[in-house]
C-alpha cells in the first residue's frame, strides 16, 4: 500500500471518529473565536508602536517585541488549550468512551498548568523565528522557514504526551524528539494531505469570492457564504488533524490506536527508518 493510500485511510479513519463525535468541532471554533477577540485587543498597541518605530526610522523597539511576545503567548495558550481538549476528547473516543464537550474541556483544564510552559516555549520560538525573518534576507527567510518546519515536526507529539502522561514540557519535548529520531512518521505525509484536502475543500469558496468581486446585489451574499464555508473547512480540518495526532500518539505508545484506525496503516507511520 502506497503512502498516499495510507494517508487517505488515516483521513477516513479520522473522519469516522469525527462523525461519531461532531461536538469536537466546537473546540476549534471556540479557539478561533477566542483568538480573534484577543488578537483584536493587541491590534491598536502594535499599530501605534509600529507607526512610532517607522516615524523614527528605526527598527522595532524592545517594547514592541515585548507586546508581540505577550500576544503570541496568549494566542498560543488559547490554541494549545483547546487543542488539548480536542486531544483528550479524541483519546476518550479511541479508548472506547463517549466524550462530550464538557469532558474534553475538563480534561484540558486538568492539564492547564502543564500546557502553559509549552505555550511559553512556543511563543518564544515564534518570536525568535519572526525576529530572524525580519533581519535576514530572502535566503535567510527560507532557512528560518525550514527551521520552523523542522521544529513543528520534531514536536508534533508534545501536546498528546503532556495531555495523556502529564509530564513536564522538557521531558515531553525530549520524548517527542526521540520518537521522531527513532521512527519514520507518516505524520509528514498526512499533514501535507490534510493541507491539500483543505485547499480542495476551499476551492468552491474561492470561486465564490472571485465571482463576488464582480459587484452587484448578490455579491454580498456570495461573500458571506464563502466566508462561512471557509470557516467550516478550517474547523473540520483542524478537528481531523487533532484526531489523527491523538491516534498517532496512541499507536506509538500502546501499539494500537483504537477506534476506526487500522493499525496496519498506522504501523507504516512508525516503521524504522532505513
Coordinates of C-alpha atoms in Angstrom, one line a residue:
X1 CA 0.0 0.0 0.0
X2 CA 1.4 3.4 -1.0
X3 CA 1.8 6.3 1.3
X4 CA -0.9 8.3 -0.5
X5 CA -3.4 5.4 0.1
X6 CA -2.4 5.1 3.7
X7 CA -2.9 8.8 4.2
X8 CA -6.3 8.5 2.7
X9 CA -7.1 5.6 5.0
X10 CA -5.9 7.7 8.0
X11 CA -8.0 10.7 6.9
X12 CA -11.1 8.4 6.5
X13 CA -10.5 6.9 10.0
X14 CA -10.2 10.5 11.4
X15 CA -13.5 11.3 9.7
X16 CA -15.1 8.3 11.2
X17 CA -14.3 9.5 14.7
X18 CA -15.5 13.0 13.8
X19 CA -18.8 11.6 12.6
X20 CA -19.4 9.9 15.9
X21 CA -18.4 13.0 17.9
X22 CA -19.3 16.0 16.0
X23 CA -19.2 18.1 19.1
X24 CA -15.4 18.0 18.9
X25 CA -15.7 20.5 16.1
X26 CA -16.9 23.1 18.6
X27 CA -13.4 23.2 20.2
X28 CA -11.5 24.6 17.2
X29 CA -14.4 27.0 16.6
X30 CA -14.2 28.3 20.2
X31 CA -10.4 28.6 19.8
X32 CA -10.8 30.7 16.7
X33 CA -13.4 33.0 18.3
X34 CA -11.3 33.5 21.4
X35 CA -8.2 34.1 19.3
X36 CA -9.9 36.7 17.2
X37 CA -11.1 38.6 20.3
X38 CA -7.6 38.5 21.9
X39 CA -5.9 39.5 18.7
X40 CA -8.2 42.5 18.3
X41 CA -7.1 43.8 21.7
X42 CA -3.4 43.8 20.5
X43 CA -4.0 45.4 17.1
X44 CA -4.1 49.0 18.4
X45 CA -1.0 48.9 20.6
X46 CA 1.0 47.1 18.0
X47 CA -0.1 49.5 15.3
X48 CA 0.8 52.5 17.4
X49 CA 4.2 51.1 18.3
X50 CA 4.9 50.1 14.7
X51 CA 3.9 53.6 13.5
X52 CA 6.2 55.2 16.1
X53 CA 9.2 53.0 15.0
X54 CA 8.5 53.8 11.4
X55 CA 8.4 57.6 12.0
X56 CA 11.6 57.4 14.0
X57 CA 13.2 55.5 11.2
X58 CA 14.5 52.7 13.5
X59 CA 13.9 49.0 13.9
X60 CA 11.2 47.6 16.1
X61 CA 11.7 48.6 19.7
X62 CA 12.0 46.3 22.7
X63 CA 8.6 47.3 23.9
X64 CA 7.1 46.2 20.5
X65 CA 8.8 42.8 20.8
X66 CA 7.5 42.5 24.3
X67 CA 4.0 43.2 23.2
X68 CA 4.4 40.8 20.3
X69 CA 5.6 38.1 22.7
X70 CA 2.7 38.6 25.1
X71 CA 0.3 38.3 22.1
X72 CA 1.9 35.1 20.9
X73 CA 1.9 33.7 24.4
X74 CA -1.8 34.4 24.9
X75 CA -2.9 33.3 21.5
X76 CA -0.6 30.3 21.7
X77 CA -2.1 29.3 25.1
X78 CA -5.7 29.6 23.8
X79 CA -4.8 27.4 20.7
X80 CA -3.0 24.8 22.8
X81 CA -5.7 24.7 25.5
X82 CA -8.5 23.9 23.0
X83 CA -6.2 21.5 21.1
X84 CA -5.5 19.8 24.4
X85 CA -9.3 19.5 24.9
X86 CA -9.6 18.0 21.4
X87 CA -6.8 15.5 22.0
X88 CA -8.4 14.5 25.3
X89 CA -11.8 14.0 23.7
X90 CA -10.4 12.0 20.8
X91 CA -8.4 9.8 23.2
X92 CA -11.6 9.2 25.1
X93 CA -13.4 8.0 22.0
X94 CA -10.5 5.9 20.8
X95 CA -10.4 4.3 24.3
X96 CA -14.0 3.2 23.9
X97 CA -15.6 6.1 25.7
X98 CA -18.2 8.6 24.7
X99 CA -16.7 12.1 25.0
X100 CA -18.7 15.3 25.5
X101 CA -17.7 18.9 25.1
X102 CA -17.6 19.2 28.9
X103 CA -15.4 16.1 29.4
X104 CA -13.0 17.4 26.8
X105 CA -12.7 20.8 28.4
X106 CA -12.3 19.3 31.8
X107 CA -9.5 17.2 30.5
X108 CA -7.7 20.2 29.2
X109 CA -8.4 22.2 32.4
X110 CA -6.8 19.4 34.4
X111 CA -3.5 19.9 32.4
X112 CA -3.8 23.7 32.3
X113 CA -0.7 24.2 34.4
X114 CA 1.3 21.7 32.3
X115 CA 0.4 23.2 28.9
X116 CA 1.2 26.8 30.0
X117 CA 5.0 26.2 29.8
X118 CA 4.5 24.7 26.4
X119 CA 2.7 27.9 25.3
X120 CA 5.7 29.9 26.7
X121 CA 8.2 27.7 24.7
X122 CA 6.0 28.0 21.5
X123 CA 5.7 31.8 21.9
X124 CA 9.4 32.2 22.4
X125 CA 10.3 30.1 19.3
X126 CA 7.7 32.1 17.3
X127 CA 9.1 35.5 18.3
X128 CA 12.7 34.3 17.7
X129 CA 11.9 33.0 14.2
X130 CA 9.9 36.1 13.3
X131 CA 12.8 38.3 14.5
X132 CA 15.3 36.4 12.4
X133 CA 13.0 36.6 9.4
X134 CA 12.9 40.4 9.7
X135 CA 16.6 40.7 10.0
X136 CA 17.7 38.3 7.3
X137 CA 17.4 38.4 3.5
X138 CA 15.5 36.2 1.2
X139 CA 17.8 33.2 1.6
X140 CA 17.8 33.7 5.4
X141 CA 14.0 33.7 5.4
X142 CA 13.9 30.4 3.6
X143 CA 16.4 28.9 6.1
X144 CA 14.3 30.2 9.0
X145 CA 11.2 28.7 7.4
X146 CA 12.9 25.3 7.2
X147 CA 13.9 25.6 10.9
X148 CA 10.3 26.3 11.8
X149 CA 9.1 23.3 9.8
X150 CA 11.7 21.1 11.5
X151 CA 10.6 22.3 14.9
X152 CA 6.9 21.6 14.2
X153 CA 7.8 18.1 13.0
X154 CA 10.0 17.1 16.0
X155 CA 7.5 18.5 18.5
X156 CA 4.4 17.0 16.8
X157 CA 3.6 14.7 19.7
X158 CA 4.5 17.0 22.5
X159 CA 0.8 18.0 23.3
X160 CA -0.6 14.4 23.3
X161 CA 2.3 13.4 25.6
X162 CA 1.6 16.3 28.0
X163 CA -2.2 15.6 28.0
X164 CA -2.0 11.9 28.4
X165 CA 1.0 11.5 30.6
X166 CA 1.1 14.8 32.5
X167 CA 4.9 15.1 32.3
X168 CA 6.9 18.3 32.1
X169 CA 7.4 20.2 28.9
X170 CA 11.1 19.5 28.8
X171 CA 10.5 15.7 29.2
X172 CA 7.7 15.9 26.6
X173 CA 9.9 17.7 24.1
X174 CA 12.8 15.2 24.6
X175 CA 10.4 12.3 24.2
X176 CA 8.8 13.7 21.1
X177 CA 12.3 14.3 19.5
X178 CA 13.3 10.8 20.5
X179 CA 10.3 9.3 18.7
X180 CA 11.0 11.4 15.7
X181 CA 14.6 10.3 15.5
X182 CA 13.8 6.6 16.2
X183 CA 10.9 6.3 13.8
X184 CA 9.7 7.5 10.4
X185 CA 6.3 9.1 10.7
X186 CA 3.5 9.1 8.2
X187 CA 2.6 12.3 10.1
X188 CA 4.5 14.3 7.5
X189 CA 2.6 12.8 4.6
X190 CA -0.7 13.1 6.5
X191 CA -0.2 16.7 7.4
X192 CA 0.6 17.6 3.8
X193 CA -2.5 15.5 2.9
X194 CA -4.7 17.5 5.3
X195 CA -3.3 20.7 3.8
X196 CA -4.2 19.6 0.3
X197 CA -7.6 18.4 1.4
X198 CA -8.2 21.9 3.0
X199 CA -7.2 23.5 -0.3
X200 CA -9.5 21.3 -2.3
X201 CA -12.5 21.9 0.0
X202 CA -11.8 25.6 -0.1
X203 CA -11.9 25.9 -3.9
X204 CA -15.7 26.4 -4.1
X205 CA -15.4 29.3 -1.6
X206 CA -12.5 30.8 -3.5
X207 CA -14.6 30.6 -6.7
X208 CA -17.5 32.4 -4.9
X209 CA -15.1 35.2 -3.7
X210 CA -13.9 35.6 -7.3
X211 CA -17.4 35.9 -8.5
X212 CA -18.4 38.3 -5.7
X213 CA -15.6 40.6 -6.7
X214 CA -17.7 41.4 -9.7
X215 CA -20.3 43.7 -7.9
X216 CA -24.0 43.6 -7.8
X217 CA -26.5 42.9 -5.1
X218 CA -25.8 39.2 -4.9
X219 CA -22.1 39.9 -4.3
X220 CA -22.6 40.4 -0.6
X221 CA -24.5 37.2 -0.1
X222 CA -21.9 35.2 -2.1
X223 CA -19.1 36.8 0.1
X224 CA -20.9 35.7 3.3
X225 CA -21.4 32.2 2.0
X226 CA -17.8 31.9 1.0
X227 CA -16.5 33.1 4.4
X228 CA -18.8 30.7 6.3
X229 CA -17.7 27.9 4.0
X230 CA -14.0 28.7 4.7
X231 CA -14.6 28.7 8.4
X232 CA -16.3 25.3 8.3
X233 CA -13.4 23.9 6.2
X234 CA -10.9 25.3 8.7
X235 CA -12.8 23.8 11.7
X236 CA -13.2 20.4 10.1
X237 CA -9.5 20.1 9.1
X238 CA -8.3 21.3 12.5
X239 CA -10.5 18.6 14.2
X240 CA -9.3 15.9 11.8
X241 CA -5.7 16.8 12.4
X242 CA -6.2 16.7 16.2
X243 CA -7.8 13.3 16.0
X244 CA -5.0 12.0 13.8
X245 CA -2.4 13.4 16.1
X246 CA -4.0 11.5 19.0
X247 CA -4.2 8.3 17.1
X248 CA -0.6 8.5 16.1
X249 CA 0.4 9.0 19.7
X250 CA -1.7 6.1 20.9
X251 CA -0.1 3.8 18.3
X252 CA 3.4 4.9 19.2
X253 CA 2.9 4.3 22.9
X254 CA 0.4 1.4 23.0
X255 CA 0.9 -0.3 19.7
X256 CA -2.8 0.2 18.8
X257 CA -4.7 3.4 18.0
X258 CA -8.1 2.0 18.7
X259 CA -11.4 3.1 17.2
X260 CA -11.7 3.3 13.4
X261 CA -8.0 3.3 12.8
X262 CA -6.3 0.5 11.0
X263 CA -3.2 -0.4 13.0
X264 CA -1.7 -1.9 9.8
X265 CA -1.8 1.5 8.1
X266 CA -0.5 3.3 11.2
X267 CA 2.2 0.7 11.6
X268 CA 3.9 2.2 8.5
X269 CA 4.0 5.5 10.2
X270 CA 6.3 4.0 12.8
X271 CA 8.4 1.7 10.7
X272 CA 12.1 2.1 11.4
X273 CA 14.0 4.4 9.1
X274 CA 16.3 2.9 6.5

